[in-house]
CSV table of C-alpha atoms and ligand atoms in Angstrom, one decimal:
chain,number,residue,atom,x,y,z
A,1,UNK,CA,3.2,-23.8,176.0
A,2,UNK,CA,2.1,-27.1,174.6
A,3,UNK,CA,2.5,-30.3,176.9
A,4,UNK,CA,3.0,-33.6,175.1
A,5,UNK,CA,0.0,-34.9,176.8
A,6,UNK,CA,-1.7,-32.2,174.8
A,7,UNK,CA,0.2,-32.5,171.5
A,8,UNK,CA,-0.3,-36.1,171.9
A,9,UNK,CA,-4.3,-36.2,172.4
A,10,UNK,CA,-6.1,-37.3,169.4
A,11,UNK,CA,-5.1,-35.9,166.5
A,12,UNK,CA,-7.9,-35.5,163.4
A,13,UNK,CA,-10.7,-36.3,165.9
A,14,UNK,CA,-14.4,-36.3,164.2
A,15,UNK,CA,-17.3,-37.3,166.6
A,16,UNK,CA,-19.4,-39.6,165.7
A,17,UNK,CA,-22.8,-39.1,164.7
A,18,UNK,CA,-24.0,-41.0,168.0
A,19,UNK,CA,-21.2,-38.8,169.9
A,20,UNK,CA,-22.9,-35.6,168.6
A,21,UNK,CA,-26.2,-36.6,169.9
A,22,UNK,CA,-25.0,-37.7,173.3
A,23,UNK,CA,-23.4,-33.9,173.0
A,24,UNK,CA,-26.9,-32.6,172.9
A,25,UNK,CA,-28.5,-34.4,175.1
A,26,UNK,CA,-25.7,-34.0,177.7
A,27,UNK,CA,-26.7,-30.3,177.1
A,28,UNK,CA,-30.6,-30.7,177.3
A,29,UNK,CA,-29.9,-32.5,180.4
A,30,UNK,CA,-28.1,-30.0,182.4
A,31,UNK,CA,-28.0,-31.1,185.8
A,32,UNK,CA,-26.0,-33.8,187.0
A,33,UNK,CA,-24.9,-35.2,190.6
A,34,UNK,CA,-21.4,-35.6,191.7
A,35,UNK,CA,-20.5,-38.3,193.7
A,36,UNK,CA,-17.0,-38.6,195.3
A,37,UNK,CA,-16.9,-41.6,197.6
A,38,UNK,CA,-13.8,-44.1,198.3
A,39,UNK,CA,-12.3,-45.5,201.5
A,40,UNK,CA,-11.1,-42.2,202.2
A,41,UNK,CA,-14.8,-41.3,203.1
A,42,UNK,CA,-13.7,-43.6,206.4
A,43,UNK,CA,-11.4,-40.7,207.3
A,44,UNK,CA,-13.9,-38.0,207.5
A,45,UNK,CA,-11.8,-35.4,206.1
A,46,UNK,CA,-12.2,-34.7,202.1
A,47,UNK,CA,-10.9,-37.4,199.9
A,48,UNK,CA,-7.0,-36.1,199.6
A,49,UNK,CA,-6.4,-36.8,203.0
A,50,UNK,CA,-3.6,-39.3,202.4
A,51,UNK,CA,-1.9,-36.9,200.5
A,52,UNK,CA,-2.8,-33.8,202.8
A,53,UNK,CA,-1.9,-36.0,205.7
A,54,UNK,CA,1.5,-37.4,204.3
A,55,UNK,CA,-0.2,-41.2,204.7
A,56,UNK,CA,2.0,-43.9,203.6
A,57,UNK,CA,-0.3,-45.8,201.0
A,58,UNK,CA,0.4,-49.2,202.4
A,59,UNK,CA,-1.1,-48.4,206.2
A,60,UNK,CA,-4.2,-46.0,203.7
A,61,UNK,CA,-4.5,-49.0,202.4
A,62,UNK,CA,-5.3,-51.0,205.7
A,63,UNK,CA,-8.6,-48.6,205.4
A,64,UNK,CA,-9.8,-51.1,203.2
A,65,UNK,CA,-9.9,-54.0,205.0
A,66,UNK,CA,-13.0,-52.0,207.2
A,67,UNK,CA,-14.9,-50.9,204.1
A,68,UNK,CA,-18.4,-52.2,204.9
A,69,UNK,CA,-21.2,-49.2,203.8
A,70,UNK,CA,-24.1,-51.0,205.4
A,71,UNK,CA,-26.6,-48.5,204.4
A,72,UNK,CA,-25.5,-48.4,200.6
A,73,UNK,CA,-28.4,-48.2,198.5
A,74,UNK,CA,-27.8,-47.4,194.9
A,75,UNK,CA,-31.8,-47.1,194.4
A,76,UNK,CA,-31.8,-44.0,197.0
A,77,UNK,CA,-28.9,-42.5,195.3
A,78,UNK,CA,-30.6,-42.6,191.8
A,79,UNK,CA,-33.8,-41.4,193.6
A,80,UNK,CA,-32.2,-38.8,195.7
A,81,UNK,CA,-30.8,-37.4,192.1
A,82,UNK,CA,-34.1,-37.9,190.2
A,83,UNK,CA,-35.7,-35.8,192.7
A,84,UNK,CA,-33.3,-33.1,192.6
A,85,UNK,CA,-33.9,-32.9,189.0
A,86,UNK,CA,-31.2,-34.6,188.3
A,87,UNK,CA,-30.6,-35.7,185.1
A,88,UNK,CA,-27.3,-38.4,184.9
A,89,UNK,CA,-24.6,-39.5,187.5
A,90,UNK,CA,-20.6,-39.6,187.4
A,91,UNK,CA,-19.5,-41.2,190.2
A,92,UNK,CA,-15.3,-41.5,191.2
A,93,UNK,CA,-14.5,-44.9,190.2
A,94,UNK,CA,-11.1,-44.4,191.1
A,95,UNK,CA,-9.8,-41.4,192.9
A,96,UNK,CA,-6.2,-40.0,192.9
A,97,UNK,CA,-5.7,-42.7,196.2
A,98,UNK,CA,-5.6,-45.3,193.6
A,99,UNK,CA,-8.6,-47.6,194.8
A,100,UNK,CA,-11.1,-48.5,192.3
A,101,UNK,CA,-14.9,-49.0,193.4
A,102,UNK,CA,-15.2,-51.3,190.6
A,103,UNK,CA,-14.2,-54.9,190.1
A,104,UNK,CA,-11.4,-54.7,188.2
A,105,UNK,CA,-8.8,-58.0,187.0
A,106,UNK,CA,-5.9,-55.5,186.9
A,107,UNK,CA,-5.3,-54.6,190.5
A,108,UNK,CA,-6.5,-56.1,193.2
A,109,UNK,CA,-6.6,-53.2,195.4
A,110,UNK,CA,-10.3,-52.8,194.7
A,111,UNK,CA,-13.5,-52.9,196.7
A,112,UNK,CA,-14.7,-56.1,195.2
A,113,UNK,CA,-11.2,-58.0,196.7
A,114,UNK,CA,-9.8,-55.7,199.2
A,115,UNK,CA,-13.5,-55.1,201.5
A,116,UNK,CA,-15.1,-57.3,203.7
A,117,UNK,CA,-18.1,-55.7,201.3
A,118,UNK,CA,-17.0,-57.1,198.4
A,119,UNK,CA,-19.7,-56.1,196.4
A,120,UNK,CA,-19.1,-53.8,192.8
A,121,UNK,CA,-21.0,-50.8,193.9
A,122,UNK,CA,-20.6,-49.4,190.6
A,123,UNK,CA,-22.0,-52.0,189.4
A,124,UNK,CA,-25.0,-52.0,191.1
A,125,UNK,CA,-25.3,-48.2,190.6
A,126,UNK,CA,-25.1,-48.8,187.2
A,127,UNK,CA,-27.9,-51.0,186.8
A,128,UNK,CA,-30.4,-49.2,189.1
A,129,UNK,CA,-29.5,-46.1,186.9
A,130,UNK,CA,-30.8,-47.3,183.5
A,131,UNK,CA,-33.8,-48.7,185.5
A,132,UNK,CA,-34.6,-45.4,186.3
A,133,UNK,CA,-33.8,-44.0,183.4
A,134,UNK,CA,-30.6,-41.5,184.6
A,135,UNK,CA,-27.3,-41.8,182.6
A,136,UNK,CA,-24.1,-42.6,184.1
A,137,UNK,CA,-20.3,-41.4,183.6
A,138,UNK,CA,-17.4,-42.4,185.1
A,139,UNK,CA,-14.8,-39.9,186.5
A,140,UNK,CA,-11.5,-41.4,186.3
A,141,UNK,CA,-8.5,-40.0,187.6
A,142,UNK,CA,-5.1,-40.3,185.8
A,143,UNK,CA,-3.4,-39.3,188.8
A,144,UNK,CA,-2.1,-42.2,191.0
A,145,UNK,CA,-0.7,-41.6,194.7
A,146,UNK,CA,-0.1,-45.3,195.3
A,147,UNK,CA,1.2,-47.2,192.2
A,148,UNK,CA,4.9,-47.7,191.7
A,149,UNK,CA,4.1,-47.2,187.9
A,150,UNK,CA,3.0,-44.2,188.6
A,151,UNK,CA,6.4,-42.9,187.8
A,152,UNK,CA,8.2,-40.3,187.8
A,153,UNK,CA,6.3,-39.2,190.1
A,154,UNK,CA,3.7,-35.9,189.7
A,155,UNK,CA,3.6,-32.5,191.7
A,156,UNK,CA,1.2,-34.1,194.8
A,157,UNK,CA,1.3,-36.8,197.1
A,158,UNK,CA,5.1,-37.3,197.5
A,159,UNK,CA,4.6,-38.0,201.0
A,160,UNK,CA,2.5,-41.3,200.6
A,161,UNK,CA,5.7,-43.5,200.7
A,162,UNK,CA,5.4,-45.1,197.0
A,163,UNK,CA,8.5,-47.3,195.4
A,164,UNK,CA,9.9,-44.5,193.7
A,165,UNK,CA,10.4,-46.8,190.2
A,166,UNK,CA,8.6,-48.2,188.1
A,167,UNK,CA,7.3,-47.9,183.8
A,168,UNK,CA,5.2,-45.8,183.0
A,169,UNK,CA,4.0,-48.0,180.5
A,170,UNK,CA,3.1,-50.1,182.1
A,171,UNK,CA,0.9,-47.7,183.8
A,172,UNK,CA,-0.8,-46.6,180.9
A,173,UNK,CA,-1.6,-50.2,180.1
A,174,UNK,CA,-3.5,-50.6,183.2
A,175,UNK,CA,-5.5,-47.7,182.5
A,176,UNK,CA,-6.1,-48.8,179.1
A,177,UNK,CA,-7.3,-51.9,180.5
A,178,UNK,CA,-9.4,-50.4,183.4
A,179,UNK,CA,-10.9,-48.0,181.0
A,180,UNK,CA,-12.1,-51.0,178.6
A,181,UNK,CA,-13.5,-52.6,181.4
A,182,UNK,CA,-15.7,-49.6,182.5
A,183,UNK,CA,-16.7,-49.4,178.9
A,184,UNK,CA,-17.6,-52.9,177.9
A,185,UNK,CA,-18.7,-54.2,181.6
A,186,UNK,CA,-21.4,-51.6,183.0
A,187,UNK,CA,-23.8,-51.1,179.9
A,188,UNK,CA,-24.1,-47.5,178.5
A,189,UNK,CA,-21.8,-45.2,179.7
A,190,UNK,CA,-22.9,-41.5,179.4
A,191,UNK,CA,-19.3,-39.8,179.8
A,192,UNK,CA,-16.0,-40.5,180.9
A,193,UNK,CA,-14.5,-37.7,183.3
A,194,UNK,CA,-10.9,-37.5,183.7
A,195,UNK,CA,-8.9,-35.5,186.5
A,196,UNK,CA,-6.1,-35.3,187.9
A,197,UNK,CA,-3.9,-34.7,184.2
A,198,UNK,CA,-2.4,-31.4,186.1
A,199,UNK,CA,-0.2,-33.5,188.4
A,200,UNK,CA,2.4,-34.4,185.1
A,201,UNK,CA,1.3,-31.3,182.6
A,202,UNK,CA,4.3,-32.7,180.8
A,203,UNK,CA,4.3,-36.4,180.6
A,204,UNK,CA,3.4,-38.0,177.7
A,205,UNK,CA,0.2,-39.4,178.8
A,206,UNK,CA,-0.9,-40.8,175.3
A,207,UNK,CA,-4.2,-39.4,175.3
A,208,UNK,CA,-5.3,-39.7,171.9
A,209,UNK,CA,-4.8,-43.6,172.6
A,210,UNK,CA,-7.0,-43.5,175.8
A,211,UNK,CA,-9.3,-41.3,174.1
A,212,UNK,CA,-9.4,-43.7,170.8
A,213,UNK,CA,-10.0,-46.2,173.1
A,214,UNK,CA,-13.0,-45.0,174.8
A,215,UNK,CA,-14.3,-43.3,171.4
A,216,UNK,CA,-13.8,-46.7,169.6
A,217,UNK,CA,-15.6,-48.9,172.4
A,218,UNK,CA,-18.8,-46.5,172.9
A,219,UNK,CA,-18.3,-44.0,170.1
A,220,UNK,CA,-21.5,-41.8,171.5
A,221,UNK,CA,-19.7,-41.6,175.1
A,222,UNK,CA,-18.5,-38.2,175.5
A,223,UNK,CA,-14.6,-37.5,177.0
A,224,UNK,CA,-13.8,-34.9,179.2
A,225,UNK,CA,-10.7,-33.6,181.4
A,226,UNK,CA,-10.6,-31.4,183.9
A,227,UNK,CA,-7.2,-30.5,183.3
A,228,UNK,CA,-8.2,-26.8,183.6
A,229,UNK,CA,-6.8,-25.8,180.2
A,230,UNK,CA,-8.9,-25.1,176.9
A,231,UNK,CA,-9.9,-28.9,175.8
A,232,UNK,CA,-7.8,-31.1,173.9
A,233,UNK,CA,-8.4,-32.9,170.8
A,234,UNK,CA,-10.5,-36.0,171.4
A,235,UNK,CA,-13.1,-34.0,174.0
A,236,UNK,CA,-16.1,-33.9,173.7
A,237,UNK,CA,-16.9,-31.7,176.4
A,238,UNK,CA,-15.1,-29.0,178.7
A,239,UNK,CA,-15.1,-28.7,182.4
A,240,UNK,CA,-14.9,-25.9,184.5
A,241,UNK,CA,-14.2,-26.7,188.4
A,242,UNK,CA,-15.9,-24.2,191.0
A,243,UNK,CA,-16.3,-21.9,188.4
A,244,UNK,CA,-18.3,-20.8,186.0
A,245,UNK,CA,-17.1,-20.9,182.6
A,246,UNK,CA,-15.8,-17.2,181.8
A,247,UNK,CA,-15.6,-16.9,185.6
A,248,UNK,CA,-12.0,-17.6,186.2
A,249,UNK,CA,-12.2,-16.8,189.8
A,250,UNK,CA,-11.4,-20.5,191.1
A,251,UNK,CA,-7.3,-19.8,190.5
A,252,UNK,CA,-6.4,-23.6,188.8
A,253,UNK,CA,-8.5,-22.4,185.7
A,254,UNK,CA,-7.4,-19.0,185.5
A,255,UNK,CA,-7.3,-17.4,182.3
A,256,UNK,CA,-9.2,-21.0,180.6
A,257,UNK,CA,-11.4,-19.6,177.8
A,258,UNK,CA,-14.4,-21.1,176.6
A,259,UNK,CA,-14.6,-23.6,173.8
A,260,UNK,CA,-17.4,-24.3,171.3
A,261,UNK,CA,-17.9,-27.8,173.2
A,262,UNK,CA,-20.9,-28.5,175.3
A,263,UNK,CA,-19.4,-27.1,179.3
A,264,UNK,CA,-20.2,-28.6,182.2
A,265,UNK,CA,-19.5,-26.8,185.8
A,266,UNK,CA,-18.7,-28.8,188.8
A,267,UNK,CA,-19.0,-27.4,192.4
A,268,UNK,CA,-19.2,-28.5,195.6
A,269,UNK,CA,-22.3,-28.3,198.2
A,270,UNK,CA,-20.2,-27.5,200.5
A,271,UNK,CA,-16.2,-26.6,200.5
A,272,UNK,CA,-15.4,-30.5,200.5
A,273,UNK,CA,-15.7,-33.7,197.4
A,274,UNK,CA,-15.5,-36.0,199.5
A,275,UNK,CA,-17.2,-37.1,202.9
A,276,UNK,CA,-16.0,-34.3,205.6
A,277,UNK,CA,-17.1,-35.0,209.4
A,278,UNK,CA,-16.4,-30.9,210.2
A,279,UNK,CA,-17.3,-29.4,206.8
A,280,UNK,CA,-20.8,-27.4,207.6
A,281,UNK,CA,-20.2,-24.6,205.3
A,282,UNK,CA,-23.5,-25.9,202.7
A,283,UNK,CA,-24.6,-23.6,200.1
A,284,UNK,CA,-28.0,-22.3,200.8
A,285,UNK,CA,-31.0,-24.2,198.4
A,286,UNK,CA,-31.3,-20.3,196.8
A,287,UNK,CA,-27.4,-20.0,196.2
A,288,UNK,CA,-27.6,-23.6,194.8
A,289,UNK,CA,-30.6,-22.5,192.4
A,290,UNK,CA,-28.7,-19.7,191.4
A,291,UNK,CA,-25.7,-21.9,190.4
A,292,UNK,CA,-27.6,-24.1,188.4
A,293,UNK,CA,-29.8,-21.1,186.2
A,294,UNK,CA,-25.9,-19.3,186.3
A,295,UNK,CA,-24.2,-22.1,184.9
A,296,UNK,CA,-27.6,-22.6,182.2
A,297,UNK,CA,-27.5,-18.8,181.5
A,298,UNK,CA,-23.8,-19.1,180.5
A,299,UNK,CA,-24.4,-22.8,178.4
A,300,UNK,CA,-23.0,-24.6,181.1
A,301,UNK,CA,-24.3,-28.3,182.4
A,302,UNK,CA,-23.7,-27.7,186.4
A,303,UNK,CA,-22.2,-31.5,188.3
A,304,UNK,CA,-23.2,-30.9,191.7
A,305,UNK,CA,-21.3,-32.6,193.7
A,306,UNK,CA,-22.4,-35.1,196.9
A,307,UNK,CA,-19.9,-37.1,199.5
A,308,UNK,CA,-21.3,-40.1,200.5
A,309,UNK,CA,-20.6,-41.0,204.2
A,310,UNK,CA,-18.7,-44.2,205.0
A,311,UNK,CA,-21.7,-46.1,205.5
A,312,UNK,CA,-23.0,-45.1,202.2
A,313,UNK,CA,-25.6,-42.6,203.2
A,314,UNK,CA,-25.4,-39.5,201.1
A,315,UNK,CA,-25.8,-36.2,204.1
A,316,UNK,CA,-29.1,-35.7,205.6
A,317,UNK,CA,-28.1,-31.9,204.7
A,318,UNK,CA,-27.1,-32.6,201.5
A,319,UNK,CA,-30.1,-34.5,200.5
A,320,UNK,CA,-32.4,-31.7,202.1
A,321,UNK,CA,-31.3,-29.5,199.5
A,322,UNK,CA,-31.2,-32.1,196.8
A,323,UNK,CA,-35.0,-31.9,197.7
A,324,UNK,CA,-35.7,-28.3,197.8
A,325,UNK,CA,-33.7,-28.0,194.5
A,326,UNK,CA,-36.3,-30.5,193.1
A,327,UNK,CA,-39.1,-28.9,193.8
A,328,UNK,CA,-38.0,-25.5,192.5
A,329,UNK,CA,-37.2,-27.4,189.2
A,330,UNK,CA,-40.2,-29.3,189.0
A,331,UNK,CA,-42.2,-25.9,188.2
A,332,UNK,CA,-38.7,-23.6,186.5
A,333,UNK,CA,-37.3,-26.7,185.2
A,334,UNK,CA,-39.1,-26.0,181.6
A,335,UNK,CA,-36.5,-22.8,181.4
A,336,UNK,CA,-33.8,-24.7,182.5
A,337,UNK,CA,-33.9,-28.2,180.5
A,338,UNK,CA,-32.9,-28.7,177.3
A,339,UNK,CA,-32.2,-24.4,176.7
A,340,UNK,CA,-29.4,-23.0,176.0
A,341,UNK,CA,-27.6,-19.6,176.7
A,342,UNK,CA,-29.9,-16.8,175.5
A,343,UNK,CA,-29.3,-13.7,173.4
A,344,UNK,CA,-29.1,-11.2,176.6
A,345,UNK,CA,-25.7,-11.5,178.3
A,346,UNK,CA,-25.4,-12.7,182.1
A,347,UNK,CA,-24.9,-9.3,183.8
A,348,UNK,CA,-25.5,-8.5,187.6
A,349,UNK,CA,-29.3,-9.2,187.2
A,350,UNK,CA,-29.0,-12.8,186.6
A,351,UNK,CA,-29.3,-14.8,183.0
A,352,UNK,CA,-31.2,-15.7,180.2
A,353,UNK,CA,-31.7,-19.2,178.6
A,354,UNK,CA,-34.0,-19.9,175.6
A,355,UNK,CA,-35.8,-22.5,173.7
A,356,UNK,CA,-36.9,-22.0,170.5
A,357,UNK,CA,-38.8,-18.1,170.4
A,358,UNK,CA,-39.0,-18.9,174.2
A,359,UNK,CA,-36.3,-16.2,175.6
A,360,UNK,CA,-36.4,-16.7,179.8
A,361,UNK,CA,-35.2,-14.1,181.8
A,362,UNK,CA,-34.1,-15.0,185.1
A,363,UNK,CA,-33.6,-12.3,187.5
A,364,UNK,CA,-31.7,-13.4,190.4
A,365,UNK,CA,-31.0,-9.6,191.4
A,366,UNK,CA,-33.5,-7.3,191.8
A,367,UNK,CA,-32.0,-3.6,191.8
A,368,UNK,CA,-35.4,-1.4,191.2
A,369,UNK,CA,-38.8,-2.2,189.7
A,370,UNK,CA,-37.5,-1.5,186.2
A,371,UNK,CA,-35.3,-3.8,184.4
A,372,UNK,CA,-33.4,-2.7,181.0
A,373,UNK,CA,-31.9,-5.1,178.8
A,374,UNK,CA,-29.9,-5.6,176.1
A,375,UNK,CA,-31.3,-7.0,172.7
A,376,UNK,CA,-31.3,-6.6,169.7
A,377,UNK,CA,-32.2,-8.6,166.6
A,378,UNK,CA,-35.6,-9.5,167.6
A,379,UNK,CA,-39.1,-8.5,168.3
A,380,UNK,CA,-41.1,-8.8,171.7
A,381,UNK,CA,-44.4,-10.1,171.2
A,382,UNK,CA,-45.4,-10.7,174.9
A,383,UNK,CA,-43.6,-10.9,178.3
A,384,UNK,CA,-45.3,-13.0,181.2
A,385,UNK,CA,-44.2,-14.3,184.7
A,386,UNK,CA,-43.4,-17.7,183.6
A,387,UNK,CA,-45.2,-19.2,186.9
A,388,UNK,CA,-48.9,-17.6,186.3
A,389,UNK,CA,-48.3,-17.0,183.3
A,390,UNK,CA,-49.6,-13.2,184.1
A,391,UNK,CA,-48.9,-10.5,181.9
A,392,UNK,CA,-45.9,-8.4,182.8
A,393,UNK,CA,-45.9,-4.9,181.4
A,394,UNK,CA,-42.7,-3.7,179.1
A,395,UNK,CA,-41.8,-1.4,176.3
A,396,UNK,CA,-39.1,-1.8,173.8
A,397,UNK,CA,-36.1,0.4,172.2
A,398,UNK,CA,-34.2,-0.4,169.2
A,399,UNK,CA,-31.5,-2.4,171.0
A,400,UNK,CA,-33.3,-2.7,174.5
A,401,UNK,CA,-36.3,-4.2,176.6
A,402,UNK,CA,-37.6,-2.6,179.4
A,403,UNK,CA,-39.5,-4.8,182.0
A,404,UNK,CA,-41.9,-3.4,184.5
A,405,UNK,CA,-41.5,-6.0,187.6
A,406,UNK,CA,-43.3,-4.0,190.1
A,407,UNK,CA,-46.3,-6.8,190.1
A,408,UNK,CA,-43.5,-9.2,190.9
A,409,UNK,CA,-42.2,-9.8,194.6
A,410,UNK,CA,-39.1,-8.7,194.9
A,411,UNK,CA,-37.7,-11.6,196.8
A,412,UNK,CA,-37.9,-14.6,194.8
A,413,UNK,CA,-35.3,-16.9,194.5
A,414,UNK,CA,-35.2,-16.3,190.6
A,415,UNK,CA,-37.9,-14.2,189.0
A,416,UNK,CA,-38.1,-16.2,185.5
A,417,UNK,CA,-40.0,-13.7,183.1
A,418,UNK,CA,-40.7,-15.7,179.3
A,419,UNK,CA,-40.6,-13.4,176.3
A,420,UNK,CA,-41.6,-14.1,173.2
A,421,UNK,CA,-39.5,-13.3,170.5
A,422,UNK,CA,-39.6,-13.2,166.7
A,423,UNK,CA,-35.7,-13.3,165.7
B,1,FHN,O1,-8.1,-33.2,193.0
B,1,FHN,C1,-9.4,-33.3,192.5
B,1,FHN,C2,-10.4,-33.2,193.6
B,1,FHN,O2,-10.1,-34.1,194.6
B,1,FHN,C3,-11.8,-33.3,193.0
B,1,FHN,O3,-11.9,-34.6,192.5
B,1,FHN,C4,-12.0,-32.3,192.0
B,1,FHN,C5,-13.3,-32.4,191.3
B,1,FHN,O4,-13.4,-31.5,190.3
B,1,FHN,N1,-11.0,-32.3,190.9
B,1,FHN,C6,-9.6,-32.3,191.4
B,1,FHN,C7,-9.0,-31.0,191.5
B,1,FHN,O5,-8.9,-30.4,190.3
């Protein structure tokens, strides 16, 4: 199978040499915060409500016209992610609902115009990022449940009343133009992150132009779509949603191999993107730790997502864990940032990630006091706990390390062990 969208996407691509270095330092960075948050946070129920609800757009849109976050505070959300560990931002500037958070000239259905707040909180969360020194990408959904233009119309949201006509191209045009916009009005962008491609697999969506365009206007911003398929020519990065990559457990990105391009995870804190009144179900701070090392063990960036309430608050139990996350990274984060996937494969253990002849073993299961591994290919000099840096015993085989963890408690939330190896 081979969608036009996909035969379409840009042909003959070759990053630039800024492009490559944002690659690596999007990898270095591995840890990023997720922020869905529209006027469908006012509904309290995840942010396809309109669609799951059969809304018609024009009363969805009446939402607007009570927008007022009072407690926005784009300093606490940069600070809530910096202490998390956090390392950039992508933020929903426009969701599939169609709004966007930004000020934009080419609709006017935007929170600038249509909220009594009137204020460009991306704007704003812009600047207080690169005064805190956090990067920032824009997810940006090419899915559309309230333009007419939006037509023919997709596989979702064919109960929210739209016109059902309209020109495509013209549609494309406003994206062009928003796109440009988000990349020549906000300073640096980090990333663009689309979604949303799946609803028209086989539309002729014209990335390569959209791509060009975003390539052309920051040539080091990276471009990636979570269309849940191996990436497209123009990406720069791949995504894997509630999943980790080689996981294929998530059922939209069954069967998606992994690419050679930097991979970023996405998940939720709880079962829900956006804002959910009901939605208790968090992660626990351990299961979130083990996400993050799981995703760095397998290469993986992990995008954790938060949903802002209404009033622009992010959860008191999301930002709990945010915290706890932080302060387990502000001792591991060394065998975490700016690693990569080591030489010992994931197994039911946990991972390794390594930097330089720094190979870390995380063990996130502990089945015994002994610990056999797989390696080959290089020599062990020394194995220590990487907290106290005390010794921890092992022996070798030709193809295997054995690691005595008996001096180790057995229920840490990741038992990081640092070999030294001569490859
Ligand atoms: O439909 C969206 C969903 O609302 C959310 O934005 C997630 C984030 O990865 N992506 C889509 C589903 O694939």
């Amino acid at each position: 199978w081979l969608g036009a969208g996909r035969l379409a996407a840009q042909s003959g691509y070759q990053p630039a040499p800024e492009n490559l270095r944002s690659r690596e330092a999007f990898q270095d960075s591995r840890f990023g915060m997720f922020i869905h948050w529209g006027i469908y946070s006012m509904l309290g129920d995840g942010e396809w409500a309109m669609t799951n609800k059969n809304i018609d757009c024009r009363e969805y849109a009446k939402l607007a016209g009570g927008f007022y976050p009072s407690k926005f505070d784009a300093k606490a959300w940069v600070q809530a992610a910096k202490d998390a560990g956090m390392k950039y931002i992508c933020i929903t500037s426009r969701h599939h609902d169609g709004f966007s958070m930004f000020g934009t000239r080419y609709s006017d259905y935007n929170i600038v115009e249509a909220t009594p707040y009137g204020r460009d909180v991306v704007r704003e969360l812009a600047k207080e990022c690169r005064k805190q020194g956090i990067r920032l990408h824009f997810y940006y959904s090419l899915l559309d449940w309230t333009r007419e233009d939006y037509y023919p119309l997709g596989t979702t949201g064919q109960g929210t009343g739209r016109t059902a006509h309209g020109d495509w191209n013209d549609y494309l045009g406003f994206m062009n133009n928003q796109l440009t916009e988000l990349l020549t009005g906000y300073g640096p962008v980090g990333a663009v992150w689309f979604d949303g491609w799946w609803d028209k697999a086989d539309a002729d969506w014209q990335l390569d132009k959209i791509y060009a365009t975003i390539h052309r206007l920051q040539p080091g911003c990276l471009v990636g779509n979570n269309h849940h398929r191996e990436p497209f020519p123009g990406e720069d990065f791949q995504a894997f949603e509630q999943d980790l990559p080689g996981q294929n457990t998530a059922g939209h990105s069954a069967g998606q191999t992994i690419s050679a391009l930097p991979l970023e995870t996405c998940a939720t804190m709880n079962g829900t993107w956006g804002y959910s009144i009901t939605d208790r179900n968090y992660k626990s701070v351990a299961a979130l730790i083990h996400l993050l090392v799981n995703a760095a063990g397998r290469n993986a960036n992990l995008l954790l997502n938060v949903g802002p309430q209404p009033d622009g608050e992010i959860p008191q139990a999301s930002l709990e864990r945010l915290r706890e996350v932080g302060r387990w990274m502000k001792t591991y984060g060394e065998t975490v940032y700016g690693t990569r996937a080591g030489e010992i494969a994931p197994g039911a253990w946990g991972v390794s990630t390594r930097k330089g002849d720094r190979l870390f073993v995380h063990v996130l299961r502990r089945d015994g006091d002994t610990l056999s591994l797989p390696l080959t290919g290089g020599v062990v000099r020394s194995a220590v706990r990487f907290a106290d840096r005390a010794e921890v015993p092992f022996s070798v085989a030709t193809d295997s390390v054995s690691l005595d963890l008996s001096g180790i408690p057995a229920d840490e939330i990741d038992s990081v062990i640092e070999l030294s190896v001569r490859r």
